[in-house]
Amino acid sequence: KTSLTARLVRFILGPRYEEDPRGDRQRRVSRFVNQTQSCRVSTICQDLFYKNKAVDADGKELPVDHTDSMNHDLVLQALHTELADDTVDCIIFEGFKAFHDTRLTDLMHLCIWLQASVDVARKRRLTRNSCWTAAHFDDEIWAYHVLYEKDVLHRRHLKTRLHRISPEGPIRQKAYRVAALIRASSARMAEHID
């Protein structure tokens, strides 16, 4: 996900972009700018919005991959702030639980589901966090992923808006597909994406 987001920023802004100092780490938003194109892109990564300790109604601690382990209100606040800033041309909100909260999806212009195979997801997850085992991934993490995917793909309000991209091919190829979707959906962004 993060490598795809970085590739998209590069496609939109070109090779000579820089981090915009007006990004806000407190709000967990990064901004990038290409001064010659006068174009700004904000990125919001869901991984920065996890609750310290999420619990269910009975007080039982929720696993990190449960949809309620993320602070959706804080994401919504960050998204509203970026949408209200007329200097921002494109906002990329990325993460596995991006489609859980309809308050968020209602604000999204383009919804893209990047399909990941179990093998790729396992490799990425185990590489990023050494405290997880393959068994933990298979029994808990992937199980939540499968349930969430079924839920998202059957939501009526997303059926006509959700674009699915297959897991085949390198990240560059996936980024090209996403960039093509962005270009097709927005005349303003079409000016910037080569």
XYZ file of C-alpha atoms in Angstrom:
194
model
C 0.000 0.000 0.000
C 2.546 2.573 1.051
C 4.795 1.837 -1.926
C 1.772 2.202 -4.212
C 0.895 5.556 -2.617
C 4.459 6.809 -3.115
C 4.326 5.705 -6.756
C 0.991 7.497 -7.260
C 2.354 10.719 -5.785
C 5.245 10.486 -8.243
C 2.869 9.867 -11.189
C 0.705 12.835 -10.228
C 3.449 15.311 -9.342
C 6.278 14.109 -11.572
C 9.819 13.271 -10.518
C 10.581 16.686 -9.022
C 8.273 16.834 -6.064
C 9.055 17.511 -2.433
C 7.372 17.138 0.898
C 5.254 20.178 1.626
C 6.093 21.666 5.035
C 2.391 22.373 5.490
C 1.761 18.681 6.089
C 0.569 18.042 9.612
C 2.047 15.159 11.614
C -0.379 15.883 14.460
C -3.280 15.253 12.087
C -1.296 12.373 10.508
C -1.329 13.908 7.023
C 1.595 14.142 4.607
C 1.607 16.678 1.806
C 3.684 16.742 -1.334
C 4.072 19.527 -3.860
C 5.516 20.172 -7.289
C 6.103 23.917 -7.325
C 6.446 24.133 -11.119
C 3.049 22.502 -11.641
C 1.427 24.226 -8.653
C -0.060 20.895 -7.658
C -0.434 19.475 -4.143
C -1.248 15.928 -3.063
C -2.161 14.933 0.492
C -1.808 11.371 1.701
C -3.639 9.926 4.667
C -2.579 6.457 5.816
C -4.990 4.510 8.011
C -2.113 2.850 9.869
C -1.556 6.143 11.695
C -5.100 6.122 13.105
C -5.181 2.945 15.172
C -6.534 3.255 18.687
C -4.051 2.495 21.454
C -6.358 -0.155 22.851
C -9.658 -0.932 21.143
C -12.277 -2.888 23.097
C -15.674 -4.320 22.254
C -18.930 -3.697 24.174
C -17.926 -6.310 26.788
C -14.535 -4.684 27.390
C -12.621 -7.413 25.552
C -9.578 -6.138 23.653
C -10.017 -6.238 19.871
C -7.341 -7.533 17.530
C -5.511 -4.899 15.502
C -7.166 -6.105 12.280
C -10.702 -5.618 13.565
C -12.442 -2.695 11.836
C -13.209 -1.026 15.173
C -9.516 -0.873 16.103
C -9.183 2.258 13.970
C -10.297 5.727 15.077
C -12.685 6.491 12.220
C -13.721 9.836 13.751
C -10.130 11.068 13.663
C -9.743 9.933 10.030
C -12.958 11.766 9.147
C -11.667 14.921 10.826
C -8.383 14.757 8.871
C -10.239 14.106 5.615
C -12.620 17.049 6.175
C -9.661 19.348 6.884
C -7.912 18.318 3.672
C -11.119 18.636 1.623
C -11.643 22.166 2.970
C -8.152 23.254 1.865
C -8.482 24.652 -1.661
C -4.723 24.355 -2.258
C -4.932 20.542 -2.181
C -5.590 19.028 -5.623
C -5.726 15.330 -4.717
C -6.155 13.366 -1.495
C -5.081 9.738 -1.316
C -6.509 7.864 1.664
C -5.042 4.409 1.762
C -5.490 1.437 3.988
C -7.229 -1.849 4.441
C -10.183 -0.395 6.355
C -10.744 2.590 4.085
C -14.234 1.414 3.133
C -15.542 0.468 6.584
C -17.111 3.811 7.477
C -19.728 5.130 5.045
C -19.048 8.675 6.311
C -15.615 8.293 4.697
C -16.673 6.496 1.516
C -19.371 9.092 0.874
C -16.585 11.694 0.623
C -14.432 9.639 -1.740
C -14.487 10.539 -5.399
C -12.860 7.301 -6.504
C -12.821 3.985 -4.586
C -10.155 1.433 -5.515
C -9.739 -2.036 -4.017
C -6.256 -3.384 -4.635
C -6.619 -7.135 -4.353
C -3.815 -8.954 -2.528
C -3.203 -12.675 -2.533
C -2.856 -14.445 0.804
C 0.814 -15.155 0.079
C 1.675 -11.538 -0.690
C -0.290 -10.261 2.312
C 1.361 -12.810 4.634
C 4.855 -11.943 3.396
C 4.290 -8.190 3.769
C 2.710 -8.498 7.212
C 5.332 -10.853 8.643
C 8.148 -8.719 7.229
C 6.750 -5.579 8.873
C 6.121 -7.062 12.313
C 8.346 -9.749 13.789
C 6.019 -10.505 16.726
C 3.446 -12.141 14.422
C 3.746 -15.718 13.271
C 2.494 -17.358 10.086
C -0.098 -19.228 12.179
C -1.327 -15.955 13.719
C -1.594 -14.448 10.254
C -3.522 -17.440 8.868
C -5.855 -17.851 11.865
C -6.602 -14.237 12.779
C -5.300 -11.575 10.419
C -6.294 -13.228 7.146
C -9.615 -14.361 8.635
C -10.530 -10.722 9.379
C -9.380 -9.726 5.912
C -11.646 -12.292 4.237
C -14.669 -11.235 6.336
C -14.025 -7.560 5.678
C -13.546 -8.101 1.946
C -16.859 -9.971 1.672
C -18.582 -7.187 3.583
C -17.093 -4.394 1.463
C -17.684 -6.058 -1.895
C -21.363 -6.598 -1.071
C -22.166 -3.081 0.150
C -24.768 -1.525 -2.120
C -23.404 2.005 -1.956
C -20.012 0.770 -3.205
C -21.025 -1.754 -5.864
C -21.053 0.739 -8.727
C -18.208 2.897 -7.383
C -15.601 0.320 -6.414
C -12.828 -0.438 -8.901
C -10.959 -3.693 -8.251
C -7.366 -4.181 -9.337
C -5.979 -7.701 -9.509
C -2.916 -8.775 -7.532
C -0.969 -9.728 -10.658
C 2.104 -7.800 -11.735
C 4.625 -5.484 -10.105
C 3.710 -2.427 -8.061
C 4.548 -0.121 -10.977
C 1.950 -1.858 -13.141
C -0.682 -1.488 -10.395
C 0.193 2.175 -9.978
C -0.318 2.706 -13.722
C -3.791 1.158 -13.457
C -4.699 3.376 -10.492
C -3.282 6.469 -12.203
C -5.385 5.677 -15.282
C -8.506 5.518 -13.091
C -7.620 8.854 -11.477
C -6.968 10.432 -14.880
C -10.293 9.167 -16.234
C -12.257 10.398 -13.226
C -10.875 13.918 -12.932
C -10.107 16.440 -15.664
C -7.992 18.472 -13.206
C -5.827 15.461 -12.315
C -5.594 14.397 -15.970
C -3.567 17.567 -16.546
C -0.903 16.346 -14.119
C -0.628 12.601 -14.681
C 1.636 11.523 -17.527
